[in-house]
XYZ file of C-alpha atoms in Angstrom:
705
model
C -10.058 -82.049 -67.958
C -11.399 -79.320 -66.043
C -14.681 -77.864 -67.102
C -15.446 -74.235 -67.830
C -17.648 -74.280 -64.823
C -14.783 -75.456 -62.746
C -12.508 -72.923 -64.332
C -15.094 -70.235 -63.860
C -15.566 -71.483 -60.360
C -11.835 -71.368 -59.832
C -11.631 -67.971 -61.467
C -14.583 -66.797 -59.363
C -12.970 -68.185 -56.293
C -9.719 -66.403 -57.066
C -11.500 -63.203 -57.984
C -13.831 -63.507 -55.034
C -10.888 -64.120 -52.746
C -8.995 -61.144 -54.176
C -12.058 -58.962 -53.914
C -12.713 -60.203 -50.431
C -9.141 -59.616 -49.354
C -8.708 -56.291 -51.086
C -12.115 -54.917 -50.125
C -11.817 -56.232 -46.616
C -8.307 -54.885 -46.206
C -9.181 -51.511 -47.707
C -12.303 -51.145 -45.600
C -10.531 -52.166 -42.441
C -7.661 -49.791 -43.089
C -10.150 -47.013 -43.655
C -12.180 -47.840 -40.555
C -9.048 -48.252 -38.464
C -7.610 -44.936 -39.570
C -10.982 -43.260 -39.116
C -11.325 -44.704 -35.602
C -7.789 -43.578 -34.720
C -8.504 -40.061 -35.991
C -11.799 -39.928 -34.105
C -10.072 -41.112 -30.933
C -7.370 -38.491 -31.422
C -9.962 -35.798 -32.110
C -11.831 -36.842 -28.972
C -8.655 -36.660 -26.956
C -7.966 -33.222 -28.438
C -11.496 -32.069 -27.627
C -11.106 -33.389 -24.101
C -7.774 -31.554 -23.765
C -9.308 -28.270 -24.977
C -12.184 -28.545 -22.512
C -9.903 -29.480 -19.651
C -7.436 -26.673 -20.502
C -10.273 -24.175 -20.123
C -11.076 -25.622 -16.689
C -7.459 -25.308 -15.634
C -6.995 -21.632 -16.572
C -8.294 -20.301 -13.245
C -6.204 -22.806 -11.286
C -3.057 -21.489 -12.980
C -4.073 -17.846 -12.455
C -4.576 -18.343 -8.710
C -1.905 -20.992 -8.234
C -4.541 -23.558 -7.084
C -2.599 -26.825 -7.377
C -5.279 -28.771 -5.483
C -7.980 -27.820 -7.948
C -5.715 -28.688 -10.878
C -4.999 -32.132 -9.409
C -8.705 -32.696 -8.759
C -9.499 -31.801 -12.374
C -6.868 -34.201 -13.699
C -8.011 -36.932 -11.288
C -11.370 -36.996 -13.084
C -9.571 -38.775 -15.931
C -9.606 -41.992 -13.903
C -13.056 -42.588 -15.418
C -11.386 -42.873 -18.834
C -9.345 -46.103 -18.722
C -7.670 -45.302 -22.043
C -6.021 -42.194 -20.585
C -2.556 -43.207 -19.410
C -1.186 -39.923 -18.195
C -2.057 -36.215 -17.928
C 0.147 -33.346 -16.777
C 0.151 -29.535 -16.588
C 3.680 -28.476 -17.563
C 4.911 -24.937 -16.874
C 7.111 -22.979 -19.247
C 10.253 -23.908 -17.320
C 9.486 -27.635 -17.691
C 8.297 -28.128 -14.126
C 5.030 -29.894 -13.334
C 2.195 -27.803 -11.943
C -0.012 -30.947 -11.548
C 0.121 -34.544 -12.844
C -2.030 -37.667 -13.148
C -1.094 -41.217 -14.153
C -3.324 -44.297 -14.349
C -2.426 -47.402 -12.369
C -1.204 -49.197 -15.433
C 0.700 -46.287 -16.940
C 4.433 -46.552 -17.552
C 6.797 -44.370 -15.597
C 8.897 -43.248 -18.572
C 8.743 -39.676 -19.813
C 6.484 -39.064 -22.833
C 7.954 -37.234 -25.817
C 5.300 -34.512 -25.491
C 6.669 -33.703 -22.038
C 10.217 -33.502 -23.353
C 9.557 -31.446 -26.501
C 7.525 -28.270 -25.845
C 7.255 -27.563 -29.585
C 5.311 -30.789 -30.385
C 1.511 -30.499 -30.236
C 0.515 -34.147 -30.706
C 1.239 -37.536 -32.243
C -0.404 -40.892 -33.097
C 1.749 -44.009 -32.631
C 0.855 -47.692 -32.947
C 0.004 -48.306 -29.308
C -0.736 -44.835 -27.999
C -1.409 -41.254 -29.000
C -1.106 -37.893 -27.260
C -2.025 -34.226 -27.515
C -0.573 -31.048 -25.987
C -2.893 -28.054 -25.474
C -1.667 -24.592 -24.521
C -3.276 -23.068 -21.421
C -3.202 -19.326 -21.972
C -3.434 -17.116 -18.891
C -3.667 -13.324 -19.064
C -0.391 -11.661 -18.014
C 1.426 -14.983 -17.355
C 3.638 -17.300 -19.407
C 1.461 -20.029 -21.062
C 1.505 -23.559 -19.680
C 0.793 -26.834 -21.516
C -1.714 -29.589 -20.815
C -0.424 -32.973 -22.017
C -2.792 -35.987 -22.402
C -1.543 -39.456 -23.461
C -4.044 -42.278 -24.149
C -3.711 -45.948 -25.122
C -4.770 -47.340 -28.552
C -4.594 -50.986 -27.462
C -8.355 -51.295 -27.129
C -8.885 -49.722 -30.563
C -6.286 -52.086 -32.060
C -8.016 -55.115 -30.550
C -11.407 -53.921 -31.741
C -10.012 -53.317 -35.235
C -8.562 -56.859 -35.347
C -11.875 -58.349 -34.336
C -13.630 -56.179 -36.869
C -11.215 -57.402 -39.579
C -12.049 -61.046 -38.853
C -15.752 -60.377 -38.694
C -15.681 -58.251 -41.817
C -13.881 -61.000 -43.733
C -16.609 -63.491 -42.862
C -19.351 -61.064 -43.598
C -17.657 -60.165 -46.889
C -17.571 -63.809 -47.943
C -21.290 -64.163 -47.297
C -21.964 -60.909 -49.089
C -20.004 -62.027 -52.127
C -22.041 -65.234 -52.288
C -25.344 -63.459 -51.800
C -27.304 -61.666 -54.352
C -26.708 -58.059 -55.250
C -29.960 -57.044 -53.642
C -29.003 -58.653 -50.387
C -25.567 -57.071 -50.675
C -27.112 -53.649 -51.219
C -29.501 -54.117 -48.296
C -26.707 -55.346 -46.065
C -24.409 -52.502 -47.127
C -27.187 -50.081 -46.312
C -27.581 -51.564 -42.851
C -23.853 -51.023 -42.304
C -23.622 -47.492 -43.599
C -26.818 -46.140 -42.055
C -25.503 -45.966 -38.442
C -22.299 -44.353 -39.631
C -24.272 -41.785 -41.533
C -26.344 -41.204 -38.422
C -23.216 -40.642 -36.366
C -21.861 -38.272 -38.981
C -25.092 -36.286 -39.058
C -25.127 -36.104 -35.274
C -21.522 -34.994 -35.195
C -22.279 -32.191 -37.642
C -25.326 -31.121 -35.636
C -23.249 -30.968 -32.434
C -20.591 -28.979 -34.233
C -23.217 -26.616 -35.659
C -25.389 -26.107 -32.546
C -22.757 -26.499 -29.858
C -25.106 -28.600 -27.712
C -24.057 -31.929 -26.256
C -27.491 -33.180 -25.138
C -28.264 -35.005 -28.413
C -27.811 -38.787 -28.739
C -27.649 -41.270 -31.628
C -29.678 -44.502 -31.785
C -27.666 -47.703 -31.224
C -28.881 -49.964 -34.059
C -26.522 -52.892 -33.588
C -24.170 -54.628 -31.214
C -21.266 -54.710 -33.590
C -18.362 -52.343 -33.807
C -20.587 -49.673 -35.296
C -22.947 -50.041 -32.372
C -19.992 -49.855 -30.006
C -18.863 -46.746 -31.805
C -22.346 -45.271 -31.406
C -22.337 -46.063 -27.706
C -18.851 -44.585 -27.387
C -19.975 -41.470 -29.217
C -22.979 -41.145 -26.922
C -20.706 -41.633 -23.904
C -18.378 -38.962 -25.209
C -21.292 -36.538 -25.647
C -22.421 -37.333 -22.109
C -18.948 -36.641 -20.760
C -18.757 -33.395 -22.689
C -22.188 -32.412 -21.370
C -21.000 -33.004 -17.804
C -17.862 -31.026 -18.522
C -19.988 -28.218 -19.897
C -21.949 -28.119 -16.656
C -18.716 -27.857 -14.702
C -17.410 -25.317 -17.178
C -20.535 -23.171 -16.801
C -20.167 -23.438 -13.047
C -16.533 -22.408 -13.366
C -17.517 -19.468 -15.551
C -20.069 -18.400 -12.953
C -17.471 -18.698 -10.218
C -15.034 -16.742 -12.320
C -17.640 -14.015 -12.816
C -18.191 -13.814 -9.075
C -14.432 -13.623 -8.612
C -14.262 -10.917 -11.264
C -16.919 -8.959 -9.371
C -14.880 -9.370 -6.208
C -11.724 -8.214 -7.983
C -13.644 -5.283 -9.404
C -14.641 -4.297 -5.873
C -11.045 -4.591 -4.733
C -10.024 -2.340 -7.623
C -12.597 0.328 -6.788
C -12.960 0.089 -2.991
C -10.631 0.564 -0.035
C -10.066 -2.604 2.004
C -9.681 -0.786 5.339
C -12.667 1.584 5.370
C -14.726 -0.106 2.605
C -15.156 3.322 1.052
C -14.613 3.888 -2.669
C -10.931 4.383 -3.442
C -8.963 6.875 -5.531
C -9.699 5.115 -8.814
C -13.437 5.163 -8.152
C -13.197 8.786 -7.034
C -11.426 9.889 -10.224
C -13.999 8.170 -12.431
C -16.930 9.505 -10.396
C -15.492 13.026 -10.250
C -15.210 13.209 -14.038
C -18.890 12.259 -14.338
C -19.878 14.795 -11.660
C -17.977 17.621 -13.365
C -19.485 16.778 -16.746
C -22.991 16.713 -15.264
C -22.384 19.980 -13.398
C -21.337 21.761 -16.585
C -24.176 20.293 -18.668
C -26.912 21.091 -16.106
C -25.329 24.385 -14.985
C -25.344 23.271 -11.329
C -22.778 23.845 -8.576
C -20.716 20.951 -7.289
C -17.710 20.894 -4.965
C -14.777 18.710 -3.959
C -13.694 18.502 -0.318
C -10.149 17.294 0.351
C -9.862 16.056 3.967
C -6.499 15.315 5.609
C -6.514 14.050 9.207
C -4.336 16.066 11.564
C -1.463 14.226 13.291
C -2.583 10.827 12.002
C 1.026 9.667 11.581
C 1.607 10.251 15.290
C -1.319 7.965 16.113
C 0.151 5.265 13.858
C 3.639 5.652 15.331
C 2.423 5.822 18.950
C -0.316 3.191 19.083
C 0.366 1.021 16.053
C -1.266 0.550 12.659
C -4.204 -1.444 14.050
C -5.356 1.556 16.085
C -4.656 3.758 13.064
C -6.898 1.558 10.915
C -9.632 1.665 13.570
C -9.417 5.451 13.549
C -9.715 5.500 9.754
C -12.814 3.297 9.907
C -14.345 5.534 12.573
C -13.616 8.644 10.506
C -15.125 7.008 7.404
C -18.296 6.209 9.347
C -18.550 9.722 10.776
C -18.026 11.357 7.401
C -20.638 9.136 5.774
C -23.222 9.880 8.463
C -22.541 13.622 8.517
C -23.081 14.065 4.766
C -26.118 13.826 2.558
C -27.140 10.529 1.020
C -26.190 11.727 -2.463
C -22.672 12.789 -1.458
C -19.764 10.502 -2.323
C -17.062 9.851 0.304
C -13.808 8.212 -0.849
C -10.506 7.346 0.761
C -7.644 8.407 -1.470
C -4.976 6.710 0.640
C -3.181 7.169 3.960
C -5.104 9.735 6.001
C -6.598 11.504 2.982
C -10.310 11.492 2.153
C -12.142 13.185 -0.692
C -15.825 14.090 -0.903
C -17.955 14.974 -3.932
C -20.892 17.314 -3.228
C -23.366 17.502 -6.124
C -26.575 19.394 -6.850
C -25.737 22.304 -4.548
C -28.069 25.290 -4.373
C -25.312 27.784 -3.530
C -21.911 27.951 -1.829
C -23.508 28.692 1.562
C -24.836 25.156 1.528
C -21.211 23.951 1.432
C -20.479 25.842 4.660
C -23.434 24.185 6.415
C -22.240 20.747 5.320
C -18.678 21.544 6.409
C -19.731 22.766 9.851
C -21.741 19.594 10.458
C -18.873 17.428 9.218
C -16.230 19.165 11.357
C -18.425 18.876 14.467
C -18.906 15.170 13.771
C -15.164 14.600 13.393
C -14.043 16.365 16.573
C -16.115 14.239 18.955
C -13.776 12.255 21.302
C -13.015 8.777 20.067
C -12.031 5.869 22.332
C -10.069 3.059 20.727
C -8.552 0.170 22.651
C -8.379 2.137 25.883
C -6.970 5.267 24.241
C -8.893 8.542 24.081
C -8.302 10.293 20.771
C -9.536 13.613 19.466
C -9.839 13.450 15.692
C -9.509 16.661 13.720
C -9.060 17.298 10.050
C -7.908 20.025 7.716
C -10.271 20.479 4.777
C -9.734 22.139 1.415
C -12.693 23.135 -0.781
C -12.800 23.684 -4.544
C -16.041 24.551 -6.356
C -17.034 23.761 -9.929
C -17.259 25.789 -12.102
C -16.150 28.808 -10.024
C -12.671 27.470 -9.157
C -12.090 24.892 -11.890
C -14.048 23.122 -14.620
C -12.020 19.894 -14.763
C -11.653 16.947 -12.407
C -7.883 17.320 -12.257
C -8.072 21.029 -11.488
C -10.695 20.606 -8.755
C -8.693 17.938 -6.954
C -5.440 19.893 -7.245
C -7.006 23.116 -5.988
C -8.810 21.356 -3.134
C -5.457 19.843 -2.126
C -3.836 23.309 -2.150
C -6.700 24.665 -0.031
C -6.219 21.796 2.430
C -2.572 22.755 2.926
C -3.702 26.320 3.508
C -6.052 25.026 6.220
C -3.162 23.164 7.829
C -1.072 26.302 7.701
C -3.869 28.160 9.494
C -3.583 25.965 12.563
C -5.338 22.762 11.405
C -8.856 21.633 12.442
C -10.373 24.111 10.004
C -11.345 24.463 6.335
C -10.368 26.817 3.570
C -11.916 27.639 0.196
C -9.467 27.715 -2.682
C -8.094 31.008 -3.936
C -5.473 31.413 -6.686
C -2.722 32.508 -4.282
C -2.767 29.049 -2.706
C -1.253 27.490 -5.815
C 1.908 29.551 -5.445
C 2.102 28.791 -1.708
C 1.681 25.074 -2.342
C 4.337 25.180 -5.048
C 6.645 27.135 -2.730
C 6.199 24.557 0.030
C 6.998 21.681 -2.332
C 10.000 23.579 -3.678
C 11.199 24.261 -0.152
C 10.887 20.590 0.776
C 12.884 19.511 -2.283
C 15.530 22.147 -1.583
C 15.717 20.971 2.046
C 16.469 17.438 0.945
C 19.149 18.678 -1.428
C 20.485 21.085 1.215
C 20.840 18.349 3.828
C 22.734 16.215 1.339
C 24.941 19.168 0.314
C 25.804 20.255 3.882
C 23.997 23.608 3.735
C 22.706 23.321 7.308
C 24.608 24.701 10.287
C 24.228 24.614 14.066
C 24.275 27.936 15.908
C 24.379 28.229 19.695
C 22.454 30.745 21.832
C 23.950 31.285 25.314
C 21.916 30.767 28.500
C 22.950 33.208 31.254
C 23.087 32.384 34.974
C 22.459 35.825 36.531
C 23.622 35.130 40.108
C 27.035 33.925 38.928
C 27.314 36.086 35.835
C 28.356 33.045 33.808
C 27.238 31.307 30.654
C 25.642 28.183 32.086
C 24.641 26.532 28.819
C 23.889 26.821 25.125
C 20.867 25.921 23.013
C 21.741 24.276 19.697
C 19.616 25.694 16.863
C 19.463 24.543 13.228
C 20.212 27.192 10.624
C 19.889 26.809 6.857
C 22.446 28.764 4.855
C 21.002 28.552 1.344
C 23.632 29.224 -1.360
C 21.281 31.585 -3.266
C 18.748 32.845 -0.683
C 21.098 33.148 2.283
C 19.854 32.173 5.753
C 16.259 30.915 5.602
C 14.158 31.471 8.724
C 13.449 28.378 10.831
C 9.824 29.555 10.881
C 9.757 28.640 7.181
C 11.623 25.353 7.039
C 10.835 23.731 10.403
C 7.054 23.328 9.661
C 7.928 21.839 6.269
C 10.366 19.445 7.941
C 7.659 18.424 10.433
C 5.073 17.737 7.715
C 7.432 15.928 5.349
C 9.157 13.788 8.003
C 12.534 15.441 7.404
C 12.524 16.632 11.026
C 13.772 13.251 12.204
C 17.011 13.112 10.138
C 17.495 16.862 10.705
C 17.062 16.466 14.473
C 19.488 13.549 14.555
C 22.055 15.591 12.605
C 21.724 18.580 14.984
C 22.113 16.272 18.005
C 25.235 14.635 16.593
C 26.763 17.977 15.553
C 26.094 19.559 18.966
C 27.597 16.594 20.816
C 30.671 16.638 18.570
C 31.096 20.381 19.249
C 30.707 19.936 23.031
C 33.360 17.234 23.009
C 35.692 19.497 20.996
C 35.144 22.426 23.400
C 35.825 20.165 26.373
C 39.084 19.019 24.845
C 39.975 22.681 24.303
C 39.452 23.538 27.971
C 35.952 25.051 27.734
C 34.186 23.082 30.470
C 31.180 23.479 32.718
C 28.746 23.946 29.832
C 25.607 22.103 28.817
C 24.156 22.003 25.339
C 20.373 21.863 24.897
C 19.020 20.168 21.762
C 15.383 20.351 20.663
C 13.605 17.024 20.164
C 10.528 16.675 17.920
C 7.578 14.488 18.843
C 8.279 12.549 15.638
C 11.585 11.498 17.197
C 10.048 10.684 20.576
C 7.476 8.247 19.192
C 10.219 5.835 18.120
C 11.161 3.280 20.778
C 14.743 3.329 19.497
C 15.234 7.037 20.307
C 17.065 6.501 23.660
C 19.429 4.019 22.018
C 20.109 6.508 19.214
C 20.944 9.270 21.733
C 23.267 7.050 23.775
C 24.967 5.799 20.605
C 25.653 9.404 19.522
C 27.113 10.215 22.956
C 29.430 7.228 22.735
C 30.356 8.041 19.138
C 31.178 11.721 19.782
C 32.728 11.488 23.274
C 30.239 13.969 24.746
C 29.175 13.053 28.296
C 25.543 12.592 29.268
C 25.888 15.353 31.889
C 26.757 17.834 29.113
C 23.554 17.101 27.155
C 20.071 18.430 27.747
C 17.066 17.507 25.587
C 14.365 20.146 25.092
C 10.848 18.798 24.571
C 7.733 20.880 24.011
C 4.991 20.667 26.586
C 2.555 19.112 24.100
C 5.119 16.475 23.086
C 5.727 15.668 26.746
C 2.031 14.955 27.283
C 1.688 12.877 24.084
C 1.130 9.241 25.130
C 2.260 10.148 28.631
C 3.092 6.657 29.894
C 5.328 5.769 26.967
C 6.982 9.209 26.958
C 7.645 9.052 30.694
C 9.320 5.632 30.399
C 11.485 6.851 27.531
C 12.556 10.055 29.330
C 13.224 8.265 32.628
C 15.683 5.998 30.853
C 17.511 9.022 29.415
C 17.425 10.828 32.774
C 18.891 7.786 34.558
C 21.857 8.039 32.201
C 22.487 11.618 33.368
C 20.888 13.496 30.466
C 18.916 16.627 31.434
C 15.273 17.016 30.371
C 13.893 20.505 29.731
C 10.307 21.503 28.895
C 10.383 24.056 26.068
C 7.649 26.713 25.625
C 6.293 25.922 29.107
C 2.855 27.373 29.805
C 1.502 27.040 26.265
C 0.345 23.425 26.580
C -2.104 21.518 28.734
C 0.044 19.709 31.257
C -1.190 19.491 34.816
C 0.831 19.773 38.005
C 0.311 16.058 38.687
C 1.663 15.143 35.254
C 4.615 17.490 35.636
C 5.443 16.076 39.062
C 5.648 12.545 37.651
C 7.903 13.478 34.738
C 11.731 13.348 35.051
C 12.066 17.062 34.242
C 15.140 19.077 35.269
C 14.349 22.449 33.699
C 11.358 24.595 32.659
C 11.723 27.197 29.922
C 9.116 29.961 30.237
C 7.711 30.692 26.802
C 8.505 33.982 25.098
C 4.792 34.830 24.895
C 4.756 35.393 28.696
C 8.067 37.284 28.655
C 7.155 39.791 25.925
C 4.719 41.861 28.036
C 5.795 40.872 31.544
C 6.853 44.431 32.432
C 3.391 45.815 31.625
C 0.898 42.940 31.787
C -0.271 41.920 35.267
C -1.661 38.592 33.992
C 1.691 37.609 32.488
C 3.393 38.607 35.742
C 1.035 36.446 37.804
C 1.272 33.457 35.457
C 5.064 33.660 35.318
C 5.319 33.993 39.114
C 3.105 30.923 39.497
C 5.249 28.902 37.060
C 8.461 29.956 38.833
C 6.959 29.046 42.203
C 5.797 25.687 40.873
C 9.246 24.926 39.523
C 10.934 25.998 42.792
C 8.652 23.701 44.836
C 9.458 20.820 42.478
C 13.204 21.668 42.627
C 13.278 22.326 38.890
C 15.494 24.988 37.336
C 13.759 27.825 35.420
C 15.008 29.638 32.323
C 13.170 32.558 30.690
C 13.575 32.547 26.908
C 13.040 35.368 24.460
C 14.393 38.053 26.839
C 15.027 41.219 24.829
C 14.910 44.192 27.244
C 16.361 45.213 30.584
C 12.840 45.755 31.954
C 12.006 42.109 31.251
C 15.116 40.980 33.145
C 14.190 43.185 36.111
C 10.625 41.864 36.355
C 11.738 38.249 35.917
C 14.237 38.676 38.756
C 11.448 40.052 40.924
C 9.337 36.889 40.424
C 12.334 34.654 41.199
C 13.765 33.777 37.769
C 17.553 34.174 37.516
C 18.418 32.305 34.289
C 17.909 33.921 30.918
C 18.155 33.327 27.195
C 17.424 35.881 24.520
C 18.627 38.633 22.211
C 19.224 40.960 25.188
C 22.268 38.856 25.968
C 23.199 37.271 22.643
C 21.806 36.077 19.356
C 22.504 32.484 18.267
C 26.190 32.340 17.401
C 28.251 30.187 15.031
C 30.319 27.633 16.927
C 33.557 29.473 16.146
C 32.327 32.625 17.943
C 31.127 30.940 21.140
C 34.491 30.686 23.016
C 35.264 34.393 22.431
C 31.788 35.405 23.544
C 32.045 33.390 26.777
C 35.514 34.758 27.577
C 34.523 38.367 26.894
C 31.162 38.102 28.643
C 32.389 36.418 31.812
C 35.453 38.673 31.904
C 33.234 41.740 31.726
C 31.038 40.402 34.528
C 34.064 39.801 36.781
C 35.356 43.302 36.023
C 31.956 44.832 36.766
C 31.629 42.891 40.015
C 35.114 43.912 41.339
C 34.617 47.601 40.455
C 31.169 47.929 42.089
C 31.243 50.071 45.317
C 28.565 48.089 47.203
C 27.661 44.399 47.329
C 24.010 45.145 46.505
C 24.727 46.975 43.278
C 26.498 44.400 41.081
C 23.371 42.777 39.641
C 21.957 46.054 38.338
C 25.388 47.106 37.152
C 25.787 43.790 35.410
C 22.383 44.130 33.764
C 23.344 47.512 32.379
C 26.242 45.907 30.491
C 24.455 42.849 28.992
C 22.761 44.716 26.181
C 26.162 45.336 24.639
C 26.483 41.615 23.818
C 23.444 41.437 21.588
């Protein structure tokens, strides 16, 4: 029979075994789940820190940096795979350990899932938010095999320890339980301190070599890794701040001249106006626009244009006071803020010094350039008491300076606003008028006096506005030049004139040439000769029927390039005429080397030729020069019989002007030629002496005005 002792022993054994199994199983489940959660939290923390490091790489598209950041995970053997996945599912960067499987992880396939914990592995997905871009995701997947093995070992060890504990006294059990829980409590306290203070330099004491000690060492290692990451993160933040400073400079400074840009100017101008009004002091805005800068860009290229802008920026900065602010608004426009002025006379002194500094010859890449600028001035508070008003009025004053011949400055007055508005309105109406077919080509005859025939016609653009009627070319041609509309307008006039010449030729009106004015803005394009030849081929007009009129200043602009361009046109049979001859700065040597077939004496010499000895001498010299160079001469702007007589005396026998005919619509030209030449033949046959016909003919020409 079994004794009570034995029964109790058996009962104790059963109870002890149940307690051992249940307590051991419960404790191990708890520890295992706690360890898994800690591992997952660590992986999440690591993902958050790494996502912050990867933000800048995504912003700047730095794949190399992203890969380098992910490659650092090789020091964490548990990490199987890491990837930066874009919104469209494509990889921006990826890392996989040597032992990682090649299959796709579910976090990569499902963008809505943020994490999971499985039996053998766990993973997290952290969103990488970038300002202004679609968020990306950082996916980390780590193995739990090591934790599983450690948990199994801990279960075996705990079972043995539990058996000893159950057989030991309660005091020993309490002491032993305290030795087990103390390190965990220490880890918990440390974890809370790190969470509270945000510092990762603290460490826990490793009190044992068991799993708890391993956990303590792992926790210390994790804190060390986070501390290193914090160092890198702080470095990244510093680098980002430096980049932000650089971006801020790009936002507020011009990259070509390194001057403050329009944004900086607007902010600074508002402060200057506010200070001027508060302190009752004068300040001014200067609006500077370089003259003919587009021609420099078109002729010599943008590199030379940029060099000129840098030179102008340097000259402006040196010519002004140290307290003045010089900004580049864009293109060839500069703006200057003058503060703390004593009176408006001080502005004039500053302007004179600045204009003298600008006009000094400038040599860039073998080219000699003369830089001039048109400057508009607006004063606060006399002209305006707001930043917007000052800039707008200074801009209007600048256009007034350009209208006064450029290379000068103008102070704002209220009438300039209406002129500026009128110019803008005229430009807009020109664009609409060209699209609506409001422009016409009229033809002014050129008379050959010895033969009494119409030798040619000059094609002139006329704008027949539906409400205002014919608008003077003196109004719309300068606007076309400034706005760039002169190029499409010139091309349209050339095509229309060639089409008309071809039509007249088919109708039997032969022996004529048509002269078409060419702007310097057309000449600077290398494709201009090809455009002219294409129009001739398109319209059926022959090259011998076309003559291109170029102003003297345009002819001298970039002489080598212009000469090559004109020689190509001349070789094709196209005539080259110099318009407004005598008003420019061409020399005899330059003229001799140019493929010129005709000189047109400017109207300014013709107006007073019958009374002004200087005009007579200059005109005689020009006619003699042309005769020696075997170049035909035409006097334009002839309006009186006395002018014709004096021009004949100096050797000019070809004329164009109101004395003979105004510019005529194309439909009136054939009748004019028939009537004019018929009248000249009638006059010549009825004259009693051979010497008298020219004078007799002259007496009749005024009737054709």
